Amino acid sequence: MTQYAIKTEHLSYAYSHRQKRVVHDLDIRVEKGKIYSFLGPNGAGKSTTIKLILGLIRPDQGRIELAGHHAAPQGQRLEIHRKTGILVESPGLYQHLSGQANLKIQAKMRKTNPARIGEVLAQVDMLEAASRKVKTYSTGMKQRLGLAAALLHKPSLLILDEPTNGLDPKGIREIRDLLISLNKNQGITIFLSTHLLSEAEKVSHQIGIIQQGKLLFQGSRNELQSLRSARMMARINTNNNAEAQKILSTDRQVQTDEEGYLLVECDQEKQITQFNRKLVESGLDVYYAAIVREDLEDMFLNLTNNGKE
Amino acid sequence: MIMQMIALEFNKLRATPAFWISVIGPFILSALVFTLFFFGGETRVRQGMNPYDFFLSMGWNISAFFLLPLYVVLINALVVSVEHNNEGWKLLLTAPVTRFSVYISKWISIILFILFTYSLFVVFLLGFVYLLSLLKPEIGFSGYSPDLHRLFWWFFKLFVASMALSTIQYQLSLWMKNAFKPIGIGLMGVVAGMILMEWKHVDYFPYGYTGQSFLSMSQGENHLVLHEYLSLVYMVVILAAGWFLWRRKQFR
């Protein structure tokens, strides 16, 4: 049986009775030992979902299980918090203290060996800046320190809200590599939210796409990619596109794009040669024939636009 | 766990305004009383008066009505705003500590701050009056010594009188993200306490309690009186009611 690190059932939340739900009937399944990207545009309900999971707000409906335990507001919370590393929106850091002092406070609160402080600072490449006050840090540095704090007590689950927020491309890559290595070498389950599809694709085993509080897609990266290949098309232009459409649409869907080119549904790249042959044999001149794939980014936008309708 | 949380609280507040006003406030206040006596003390102290006690009671007089309650208002706002300003609540409430220990340890820390500051005020007052007796013996210190028993009661009555005010301000500071709001409300309350000094029901108005304690001491009451007992009752009731509300607070 699949073990879930995070499992929500029919999770719903509205900020007030009068307002629309920001999280709607969410069934999230985060498998143990995997990296799960919770993907959605800004304002889709990602942070609210994370706050619900963490118990900072209470759901109007639904149930949350963490590591197989029902996460009631107080019941199992302490045990769960002991095993979970958390980085929320803007990390909770005391601006007037140094990075090191912040980690010391957290180490004491979590009864962690202070020797870990140096280790986690090295992991996020913050050793040099550790003695500076947090208020002098850039957003990216705060994010790194927040991540260091989340790792301090060797958690088995990491919940990270936009962990690469404010980082430059190099920083994004470093954090991505760090997350992958934490997952691979220490078996840490990671649940991270992001609005960047490319990020989600690069790090995660599982992806959940949320839009306007609803889950539009949830599955493995491969499933998402096969959805993508299902959206492969042959783009064709001939001397008589109306005739070509008749010929090709006998066994498949054919559409016309804005330039008047034909878009023919296809499953495999090599099918384009069959289309070409068919058209030439029917006496048409083929000027252009190419495979187009719907970019994953387009697909993400499509998925999320559909949610708007 | 609560003890550890209190220790962390002080770690967090090192070198913040909360710490500095707690140390510098009583120093400046005592220094002011010293200045008042250094220049023209001879004319203030009349024959037969204990100059030590006069100095000490002057110290409480200029602080009890406005500055000490103002300090209580400020320290509550400052200690709590450290969490409001730094997303600290999320940090505390996702750590393996109970909500109750977060709630109570912060309140205890504030009470300890007040205890520390009032004690420091006593120490500075004593220090400055001894300094004055060395620099200005002509004020007539010889033959007298400070009444430490009475000094203790000044301190203790004002401390007890501050409990209700502090617990109310703690609740306001917990719920109001913008620290200026509880400070503003507190300031209005303290001013109202001064205006209502003569009111017959002033015993039920916590913002005037420190002033009332000063008046009670001036009448020689070296023991707790009604409004001080009421201060403790308010403290317990508000602390408990506050917990029932705050434990269900959502942190959006």
mmCIF file with all atom_site columns, C-alpha atoms in Angstrom, chain A residues 10-189:
data_model
loop_
_atom_site.group_PDB
_atom_site.id
_atom_site.type_symbol
_atom_site.label_atom_id
_atom_site.label_alt_id
_atom_site.label_comp_id
_atom_site.label_asym_id
_atom_site.label_entity_id
_atom_site.label_seq_id
_atom_site.pdbx_PDB_ins_code
_atom_site.Cartn_x
_atom_site.Cartn_y
_atom_site.Cartn_z
_atom_site.occupancy
_atom_site.B_iso_or_equiv
_atom_site.pdbx_formal_charge
_atom_site.auth_seq_id
_atom_site.auth_comp_id
_atom_site.auth_asym_id
_atom_site.auth_atom_id
_atom_site.pdbx_PDB_model_num
ATOM 1   C CA . HIS A 1 10  ? -12.035 17.269 0.671   1.00 0.00 ? 10  HIS A CA 1
ATOM 2   C CA . LEU A 1 11  ? -10.035 20.116 2.129   1.00 0.00 ? 11  LEU A CA 1
ATOM 3   C CA . SER A 1 12  ? -11.933 23.405 1.841   1.00 0.00 ? 12  SER A CA 1
ATOM 4   C CA . TYR A 1 13  ? -11.379 26.864 3.232   1.00 0.00 ? 13  TYR A CA 1
ATOM 5   C CA . ALA A 1 14  ? -12.841 30.355 2.841   1.00 0.00 ? 14  ALA A CA 1
ATOM 6   C CA . TYR A 1 15  ? -11.435 33.443 4.561   1.00 0.00 ? 15  TYR A CA 1
ATOM 7   C CA . SER A 1 16  ? -14.928 34.431 5.587   1.00 0.00 ? 16  SER A CA 1
ATOM 8   C CA . HIS A 1 17  ? -18.428 33.071 5.148   1.00 0.00 ? 17  HIS A CA 1
ATOM 9   C CA . ARG A 1 18  ? -19.232 35.685 2.555   1.00 0.00 ? 18  ARG A CA 1
ATOM 10  C CA . GLN A 1 19  ? -16.138 35.110 0.457   1.00 0.00 ? 19  GLN A CA 1
ATOM 11  C CA . LYS A 1 20  ? -15.565 32.478 -2.154  1.00 0.00 ? 20  LYS A CA 1
ATOM 12  C CA . ARG A 1 21  ? -13.569 29.444 -1.138  1.00 0.00 ? 21  ARG A CA 1
ATOM 13  C CA . VAL A 1 22  ? -9.845  29.873 -1.698  1.00 0.00 ? 22  VAL A CA 1
ATOM 14  C CA . VAL A 1 23  ? -9.295  26.139 -1.311  1.00 0.00 ? 23  VAL A CA 1
ATOM 15  C CA . HIS A 1 24  ? -11.927 23.865 -2.720  1.00 0.00 ? 24  HIS A CA 1
ATOM 16  C CA . ASP A 1 25  ? -12.318 20.133 -2.100  1.00 0.00 ? 25  ASP A CA 1
ATOM 17  C CA . LEU A 1 26  ? -8.608  19.418 -2.287  1.00 0.00 ? 26  LEU A CA 1
ATOM 18  C CA . ASP A 1 27  ? -7.429  15.799 -2.248  1.00 0.00 ? 27  ASP A CA 1
ATOM 19  C CA . ILE A 1 28  ? -3.663  15.953 -2.116  1.00 0.00 ? 28  ILE A CA 1
ATOM 20  C CA . ARG A 1 29  ? -1.581  12.784 -2.017  1.00 0.00 ? 29  ARG A CA 1
ATOM 21  C CA . VAL A 1 30  ? 2.104   13.213 -1.278  1.00 0.00 ? 30  VAL A CA 1
ATOM 22  C CA . GLU A 1 31  ? 3.867   9.874  -1.353  1.00 0.00 ? 31  GLU A CA 1
ATOM 23  C CA . LYS A 1 32  ? 6.475   9.156  1.267   1.00 0.00 ? 32  LYS A CA 1
ATOM 24  C CA . GLY A 1 33  ? 10.035  9.564  0.024   1.00 0.00 ? 33  GLY A CA 1
ATOM 25  C CA . LYS A 1 34  ? 9.038   11.621 -3.017  1.00 0.00 ? 34  LYS A CA 1
ATOM 26  C CA . ILE A 1 35  ? 9.345   15.233 -4.073  1.00 0.00 ? 35  ILE A CA 1
ATOM 27  C CA . TYR A 1 36  ? 5.915   16.720 -4.745  1.00 0.00 ? 36  TYR A CA 1
ATOM 28  C CA . SER A 1 37  ? 5.575   20.086 -6.477  1.00 0.00 ? 37  SER A CA 1
ATOM 29  C CA . PHE A 1 38  ? 2.429   21.978 -5.755  1.00 0.00 ? 38  PHE A CA 1
ATOM 30  C CA . LEU A 1 39  ? 2.172   24.128 -8.828  1.00 0.00 ? 39  LEU A CA 1
ATOM 31  C CA . GLY A 1 40  ? -0.104  27.045 -9.512  1.00 0.00 ? 40  GLY A CA 1
ATOM 32  C CA . PRO A 1 41  ? -0.132  30.710 -10.461 1.00 0.00 ? 41  PRO A CA 1
ATOM 33  C CA . ASN A 1 42  ? 0.073   33.349 -7.748  1.00 0.00 ? 42  ASN A CA 1
ATOM 34  C CA . GLY A 1 43  ? -3.128  33.550 -5.745  1.00 0.00 ? 43  GLY A CA 1
ATOM 35  C CA . ALA A 1 44  ? -4.233  30.012 -6.650  1.00 0.00 ? 44  ALA A CA 1
ATOM 36  C CA . GLY A 1 45  ? -4.434  28.934 -3.001  1.00 0.00 ? 45  GLY A CA 1
ATOM 37  C CA . LYS A 1 46  ? -1.002  27.339 -2.537  1.00 0.00 ? 46  LYS A CA 1
ATOM 38  C CA . SER A 1 47  ? 0.014   29.227 0.587   1.00 0.00 ? 47  SER A CA 1
ATOM 39  C CA . THR A 1 48  ? -3.441  28.844 2.113   1.00 0.00 ? 48  THR A CA 1
ATOM 40  C CA . THR A 1 49  ? -3.236  25.091 1.566   1.00 0.00 ? 49  THR A CA 1
ATOM 41  C CA . ILE A 1 50  ? 0.166   25.010 3.243   1.00 0.00 ? 50  ILE A CA 1
ATOM 42  C CA . LYS A 1 51  ? -1.151  26.998 6.214   1.00 0.00 ? 51  LYS A CA 1
ATOM 43  C CA . LEU A 1 52  ? -4.015  24.514 6.481   1.00 0.00 ? 52  LEU A CA 1
ATOM 44  C CA . ILE A 1 53  ? -1.600  21.600 6.436   1.00 0.00 ? 53  ILE A CA 1
ATOM 45  C CA . LEU A 1 54  ? 0.511   23.269 9.114   1.00 0.00 ? 54  LEU A CA 1
ATOM 46  C CA . GLY A 1 55  ? -2.477  23.998 11.326  1.00 0.00 ? 55  GLY A CA 1
ATOM 47  C CA . LEU A 1 56  ? -2.019  27.783 11.228  1.00 0.00 ? 56  LEU A CA 1
ATOM 48  C CA . ILE A 1 57  ? -5.604  28.028 9.988   1.00 0.00 ? 57  ILE A CA 1
ATOM 49  C CA . ARG A 1 58  ? -8.442  25.554 10.421  1.00 0.00 ? 58  ARG A CA 1
ATOM 50  C CA . PRO A 1 59  ? -10.215 24.012 7.427   1.00 0.00 ? 59  PRO A CA 1
ATOM 51  C CA . ASP A 1 60  ? -13.946 24.622 7.001   1.00 0.00 ? 60  ASP A CA 1
ATOM 52  C CA . GLN A 1 61  ? -14.235 21.078 5.766   1.00 0.00 ? 61  GLN A CA 1
ATOM 53  C CA . GLY A 1 62  ? -12.013 18.110 5.200   1.00 0.00 ? 62  GLY A CA 1
ATOM 54  C CA . ARG A 1 63  ? -9.350  16.107 6.855   1.00 0.00 ? 63  ARG A CA 1
ATOM 55  C CA . ILE A 1 64  ? -5.574  16.260 6.885   1.00 0.00 ? 64  ILE A CA 1
ATOM 56  C CA . GLU A 1 65  ? -3.312  13.307 7.553   1.00 0.00 ? 65  GLU A CA 1
ATOM 57  C CA . LEU A 1 66  ? 0.390   13.714 8.082   1.00 0.00 ? 66  LEU A CA 1
ATOM 58  C CA . ALA A 1 67  ? 2.513   10.566 8.104   1.00 0.00 ? 67  ALA A CA 1
ATOM 59  C CA . GLY A 1 68  ? -0.637  8.505  8.545   1.00 0.00 ? 68  GLY A CA 1
ATOM 60  C CA . HIS A 1 69  ? -1.862  10.443 11.591  1.00 0.00 ? 69  HIS A CA 1
ATOM 61  C CA . HIS A 1 70  ? -4.922  12.603 11.638  1.00 0.00 ? 70  HIS A CA 1
ATOM 62  C CA . ALA A 1 71  ? -3.545  16.103 12.135  1.00 0.00 ? 71  ALA A CA 1
ATOM 63  C CA . ALA A 1 72  ? -6.099  17.520 14.550  1.00 0.00 ? 72  ALA A CA 1
ATOM 64  C CA . PRO A 1 73  ? -5.341  21.112 15.562  1.00 0.00 ? 73  PRO A CA 1
ATOM 65  C CA . GLN A 1 74  ? -3.533  20.168 18.778  1.00 0.00 ? 74  GLN A CA 1
ATOM 66  C CA . GLY A 1 75  ? -3.579  16.364 18.983  1.00 0.00 ? 75  GLY A CA 1
ATOM 67  C CA . GLN A 1 76  ? -0.751  15.001 16.907  1.00 0.00 ? 76  GLN A CA 1
ATOM 68  C CA . ARG A 1 77  ? 0.614   18.425 16.008  1.00 0.00 ? 77  ARG A CA 1
ATOM 69  C CA . LEU A 1 78  ? 3.612   18.485 18.309  1.00 0.00 ? 78  LEU A CA 1
ATOM 70  C CA . GLU A 1 79  ? 4.832   15.112 17.130  1.00 0.00 ? 79  GLU A CA 1
ATOM 71  C CA . ILE A 1 80  ? 4.324   16.146 13.513  1.00 0.00 ? 80  ILE A CA 1
ATOM 72  C CA . HIS A 1 81  ? 6.100   19.476 14.011  1.00 0.00 ? 81  HIS A CA 1
ATOM 73  C CA . ARG A 1 82  ? 9.000   17.621 15.576  1.00 0.00 ? 82  ARG A CA 1
ATOM 74  C CA . LYS A 1 83  ? 9.558   15.672 12.356  1.00 0.00 ? 83  LYS A CA 1
ATOM 75  C CA . THR A 1 84  ? 8.729   18.404 9.865   1.00 0.00 ? 84  THR A CA 1
ATOM 76  C CA . GLY A 1 85  ? 10.916  21.154 8.478   1.00 0.00 ? 85  GLY A CA 1
ATOM 77  C CA . ILE A 1 86  ? 8.946   24.200 7.447   1.00 0.00 ? 86  ILE A CA 1
ATOM 78  C CA . LEU A 1 87  ? 9.556   27.253 5.311   1.00 0.00 ? 87  LEU A CA 1
ATOM 79  C CA . VAL A 1 88  ? 6.507   29.455 4.886   1.00 0.00 ? 88  VAL A CA 1
ATOM 80  C CA . GLU A 1 89  ? 6.025   32.424 2.541   1.00 0.00 ? 89  GLU A CA 1
ATOM 81  C CA . SER A 1 90  ? 8.485   34.841 4.090   1.00 0.00 ? 90  SER A CA 1
ATOM 82  C CA . PRO A 1 91  ? 10.508  32.804 6.561   1.00 0.00 ? 91  PRO A CA 1
ATOM 83  C CA . GLY A 1 92  ? 10.066  33.586 10.242  1.00 0.00 ? 92  GLY A CA 1
ATOM 84  C CA . LEU A 1 93  ? 13.369  35.227 11.095  1.00 0.00 ? 93  LEU A CA 1
ATOM 85  C CA . TYR A 1 94  ? 14.206  37.823 13.709  1.00 0.00 ? 94  TYR A CA 1
ATOM 86  C CA . GLN A 1 95  ? 15.584  40.693 11.657  1.00 0.00 ? 95  GLN A CA 1
ATOM 87  C CA . HIS A 1 96  ? 17.523  42.315 14.507  1.00 0.00 ? 96  HIS A CA 1
ATOM 88  C CA . LEU A 1 97  ? 19.511  39.141 15.191  1.00 0.00 ? 97  LEU A CA 1
ATOM 89  C CA . SER A 1 98  ? 22.271  37.514 13.169  1.00 0.00 ? 98  SER A CA 1
ATOM 90  C CA . GLY A 1 99  ? 21.639  34.460 11.029  1.00 0.00 ? 99  GLY A CA 1
ATOM 91  C CA . GLN A 1 100 ? 23.549  32.395 13.551  1.00 0.00 ? 100 GLN A CA 1
ATOM 92  C CA . ALA A 1 101 ? 21.541  33.744 16.511  1.00 0.00 ? 101 ALA A CA 1
ATOM 93  C CA . ASN A 1 102 ? 18.310  32.941 14.672  1.00 0.00 ? 102 ASN A CA 1
ATOM 94  C CA . LEU A 1 103 ? 19.389  29.368 14.179  1.00 0.00 ? 103 LEU A CA 1
ATOM 95  C CA . LYS A 1 104 ? 20.455  29.136 17.827  1.00 0.00 ? 104 LYS A CA 1
ATOM 96  C CA . ILE A 1 105 ? 16.952  30.135 18.906  1.00 0.00 ? 105 ILE A CA 1
ATOM 97  C CA . GLN A 1 106 ? 15.414  27.551 16.632  1.00 0.00 ? 106 GLN A CA 1
ATOM 98  C CA . ALA A 1 107 ? 17.878  24.873 17.729  1.00 0.00 ? 107 ALA A CA 1
ATOM 99  C CA . LYS A 1 108 ? 16.909  25.499 21.356  1.00 0.00 ? 108 LYS A CA 1
ATOM 100 C CA . MET A 1 109 ? 13.208  25.488 20.552  1.00 0.00 ? 109 MET A CA 1
ATOM 101 C CA . ARG A 1 110 ? 13.595  22.179 18.787  1.00 0.00 ? 110 ARG A CA 1
ATOM 102 C CA . LYS A 1 111 ? 16.123  20.771 21.278  1.00 0.00 ? 111 LYS A CA 1
ATOM 103 C CA . THR A 1 112 ? 18.607  20.192 18.488  1.00 0.00 ? 112 THR A CA 1
ATOM 104 C CA . ASN A 1 113 ? 22.345  19.845 18.924  1.00 0.00 ? 113 ASN A CA 1
ATOM 105 C CA . PRO A 1 114 ? 23.857  23.316 18.249  1.00 0.00 ? 114 PRO A CA 1
ATOM 106 C CA . ALA A 1 115 ? 26.608  21.595 16.242  1.00 0.00 ? 115 ALA A CA 1
ATOM 107 C CA . ARG A 1 116 ? 24.008  21.181 13.479  1.00 0.00 ? 116 ARG A CA 1
ATOM 108 C CA . ILE A 1 117 ? 23.977  24.968 12.951  1.00 0.00 ? 117 ILE A CA 1
ATOM 109 C CA . GLY A 1 118 ? 27.340  24.949 11.166  1.00 0.00 ? 118 GLY A CA 1
ATOM 110 C CA . GLU A 1 119 ? 26.312  21.966 9.071   1.00 0.00 ? 119 GLU A CA 1
ATOM 111 C CA . VAL A 1 120 ? 23.070  23.444 7.795   1.00 0.00 ? 120 VAL A CA 1
ATOM 112 C CA . LEU A 1 121 ? 24.665  26.844 7.182   1.00 0.00 ? 121 LEU A CA 1
ATOM 113 C CA . ALA A 1 122 ? 27.237  25.090 4.998   1.00 0.00 ? 122 ALA A CA 1
ATOM 114 C CA . GLN A 1 123 ? 24.496  23.168 3.211   1.00 0.00 ? 123 GLN A CA 1
ATOM 115 C CA . VAL A 1 124 ? 22.782  26.363 2.099   1.00 0.00 ? 124 VAL A CA 1
ATOM 116 C CA . ASP A 1 125 ? 26.068  28.210 1.536   1.00 0.00 ? 125 ASP A CA 1
ATOM 117 C CA . MET A 1 126 ? 25.481  30.800 4.245   1.00 0.00 ? 126 MET A CA 1
ATOM 118 C CA . LEU A 1 127 ? 28.493  30.276 6.510   1.00 0.00 ? 127 LEU A CA 1
ATOM 119 C CA . GLU A 1 128 ? 30.102  33.582 5.606   1.00 0.00 ? 128 GLU A CA 1
ATOM 120 C CA . ALA A 1 129 ? 27.025  35.726 6.144   1.00 0.00 ? 129 ALA A CA 1
ATOM 121 C CA . ALA A 1 130 ? 25.945  33.946 9.347   1.00 0.00 ? 130 ALA A CA 1
ATOM 122 C CA . SER A 1 131 ? 27.291  36.583 11.720  1.00 0.00 ? 131 SER A CA 1
ATOM 123 C CA . ARG A 1 132 ? 25.527  39.459 9.931   1.00 0.00 ? 132 ARG A CA 1
ATOM 124 C CA . LYS A 1 133 ? 22.143  40.700 11.048  1.00 0.00 ? 133 LYS A CA 1
ATOM 125 C CA . VAL A 1 134 ? 19.255  39.245 9.077   1.00 0.00 ? 134 VAL A CA 1
ATOM 126 C CA . LYS A 1 135 ? 17.938  42.723 8.218   1.00 0.00 ? 135 LYS A CA 1
ATOM 127 C CA . THR A 1 136 ? 21.000  43.220 6.005   1.00 0.00 ? 136 THR A CA 1
ATOM 128 C CA . TYR A 1 137 ? 20.214  40.055 4.018   1.00 0.00 ? 137 TYR A CA 1
ATOM 129 C CA . SER A 1 138 ? 18.749  39.943 0.509   1.00 0.00 ? 138 SER A CA 1
ATOM 130 C CA . THR A 1 139 ? 15.492  38.061 -0.050  1.00 0.00 ? 139 THR A CA 1
ATOM 131 C CA . GLY A 1 140 ? 17.457  35.130 -1.403  1.00 0.00 ? 140 GLY A CA 1
ATOM 132 C CA . MET A 1 141 ? 19.708  34.996 1.649   1.00 0.00 ? 141 MET A CA 1
ATOM 133 C CA . LYS A 1 142 ? 16.715  35.054 3.979   1.00 0.00 ? 142 LYS A CA 1
ATOM 134 C CA . GLN A 1 143 ? 15.242  32.231 1.975   1.00 0.00 ? 143 GLN A CA 1
ATOM 135 C CA . ARG A 1 144 ? 18.454  30.217 2.338   1.00 0.00 ? 144 ARG A CA 1
ATOM 136 C CA . LEU A 1 145 ? 18.577  30.866 6.070   1.00 0.00 ? 145 LEU A CA 1
ATOM 137 C CA . GLY A 1 146 ? 14.930  29.853 6.357   1.00 0.00 ? 146 GLY A CA 1
ATOM 138 C CA . LEU A 1 147 ? 15.775  26.648 4.563   1.00 0.00 ? 147 LEU A CA 1
ATOM 139 C CA . ALA A 1 148 ? 18.738  26.080 6.895   1.00 0.00 ? 148 ALA A CA 1
ATOM 140 C CA . ALA A 1 149 ? 16.375  26.487 9.847   1.00 0.00 ? 149 ALA A CA 1
ATOM 141 C CA . ALA A 1 150 ? 13.966  23.984 8.308   1.00 0.00 ? 150 ALA A CA 1
ATOM 142 C CA . LEU A 1 151 ? 16.770  21.434 8.003   1.00 0.00 ? 151 LEU A CA 1
ATOM 143 C CA . LEU A 1 152 ? 18.166  21.962 11.493  1.00 0.00 ? 152 LEU A CA 1
ATOM 144 C CA . HIS A 1 153 ? 16.406  19.085 13.224  1.00 0.00 ? 153 HIS A CA 1
ATOM 145 C CA . LYS A 1 154 ? 16.872  16.532 10.420  1.00 0.00 ? 154 LYS A CA 1
ATOM 146 C CA . PRO A 1 155 ? 13.209  16.376 9.475   1.00 0.00 ? 155 PRO A CA 1
ATOM 147 C CA . SER A 1 156 ? 11.706  13.481 7.576   1.00 0.00 ? 156 SER A CA 1
ATOM 148 C CA . LEU A 1 157 ? 9.282   15.813 5.789   1.00 0.00 ? 157 LEU A CA 1
ATOM 149 C CA . LEU A 1 158 ? 10.008  19.254 4.372   1.00 0.00 ? 158 LEU A CA 1
ATOM 150 C CA . ILE A 1 159 ? 7.153   21.626 3.605   1.00 0.00 ? 159 ILE A CA 1
ATOM 151 C CA . LEU A 1 160 ? 8.437   24.559 1.594   1.00 0.00 ? 160 LEU A CA 1
ATOM 152 C CA . ASP A 1 161 ? 6.393   27.465 0.297   1.00 0.00 ? 161 ASP A CA 1
ATOM 153 C CA . GLU A 1 162 ? 8.116   28.882 -2.792  1.00 0.00 ? 162 GLU A CA 1
ATOM 154 C CA . PRO A 1 163 ? 11.620  27.979 -1.597  1.00 0.00 ? 163 PRO A CA 1
ATOM 155 C CA . THR A 1 164 ? 13.347  29.562 -4.592  1.00 0.00 ? 164 THR A CA 1
ATOM 156 C CA . ASN A 1 165 ? 11.550  32.866 -4.160  1.00 0.00 ? 165 ASN A CA 1
ATOM 157 C CA . GLY A 1 166 ? 13.939  35.779 -4.603  1.00 0.00 ? 166 GLY A CA 1
ATOM 158 C CA . LEU A 1 167 ? 16.880  33.648 -5.682  1.00 0.00 ? 167 LEU A CA 1
ATOM 159 C CA . ASP A 1 168 ? 18.964  34.280 -8.782  1.00 0.00 ? 168 ASP A CA 1
ATOM 160 C CA . PRO A 1 169 ? 19.256  31.495 -11.382 1.00 0.00 ? 169 PRO A CA 1
ATOM 161 C CA . LYS A 1 170 ? 22.437  30.189 -9.774  1.00 0.00 ? 170 LYS A CA 1
ATOM 162 C CA . GLY A 1 171 ? 20.784  30.156 -6.354  1.00 0.00 ? 171 GLY A CA 1
ATOM 163 C CA . ILE A 1 172 ? 17.724  28.431 -7.767  1.00 0.00 ? 172 ILE A CA 1
ATOM 164 C CA . ARG A 1 173 ? 19.927  25.713 -9.177  1.00 0.00 ? 173 ARG A CA 1
ATOM 165 C CA . GLU A 1 174 ? 21.814  25.272 -5.921  1.00 0.00 ? 174 GLU A CA 1
ATOM 166 C CA . ILE A 1 175 ? 18.614  24.943 -3.907  1.00 0.00 ? 175 ILE A CA 1
ATOM 167 C CA . ARG A 1 176 ? 17.205  22.555 -6.491  1.00 0.00 ? 176 ARG A CA 1
ATOM 168 C CA . ASP A 1 177 ? 20.338  20.380 -6.301  1.00 0.00 ? 177 ASP A CA 1
ATOM 169 C CA . LEU A 1 178 ? 20.213  20.505 -2.512  1.00 0.00 ? 178 LEU A CA 1
ATOM 170 C CA . LEU A 1 179 ? 16.577  19.384 -2.442  1.00 0.00 ? 179 LEU A CA 1
ATOM 171 C CA . ILE A 1 180 ? 17.241  16.567 -4.860  1.00 0.00 ? 180 ILE A CA 1
ATOM 172 C CA . SER A 1 181 ? 20.213  15.385 -2.837  1.00 0.00 ? 181 SER A CA 1
ATOM 173 C CA . LEU A 1 182 ? 18.290  15.597 0.471   1.00 0.00 ? 182 LEU A CA 1
ATOM 174 C CA . ASN A 1 183 ? 15.584  13.473 -1.064  1.00 0.00 ? 183 ASN A CA 1
ATOM 175 C CA . LYS A 1 184 ? 17.941  11.012 -2.677  1.00 0.00 ? 184 LYS A CA 1
ATOM 176 C CA . ASN A 1 185 ? 20.500  10.599 0.077   1.00 0.00 ? 185 ASN A CA 1
ATOM 177 C CA . GLN A 1 186 ? 18.420  11.082 3.193   1.00 0.00 ? 186 GLN A CA 1
ATOM 178 C CA . GLY A 1 187 ? 15.048  9.959  1.951   1.00 0.00 ? 187 GLY A CA 1
ATOM 179 C CA . ILE A 1 188 ? 13.370  13.194 3.008   1.00 0.00 ? 188 ILE A CA 1
ATOM 180 C CA . THR A 1 189 ? 9.894   13.691 1.575   1.00 0.00 ? 189 THR A CA 1
#
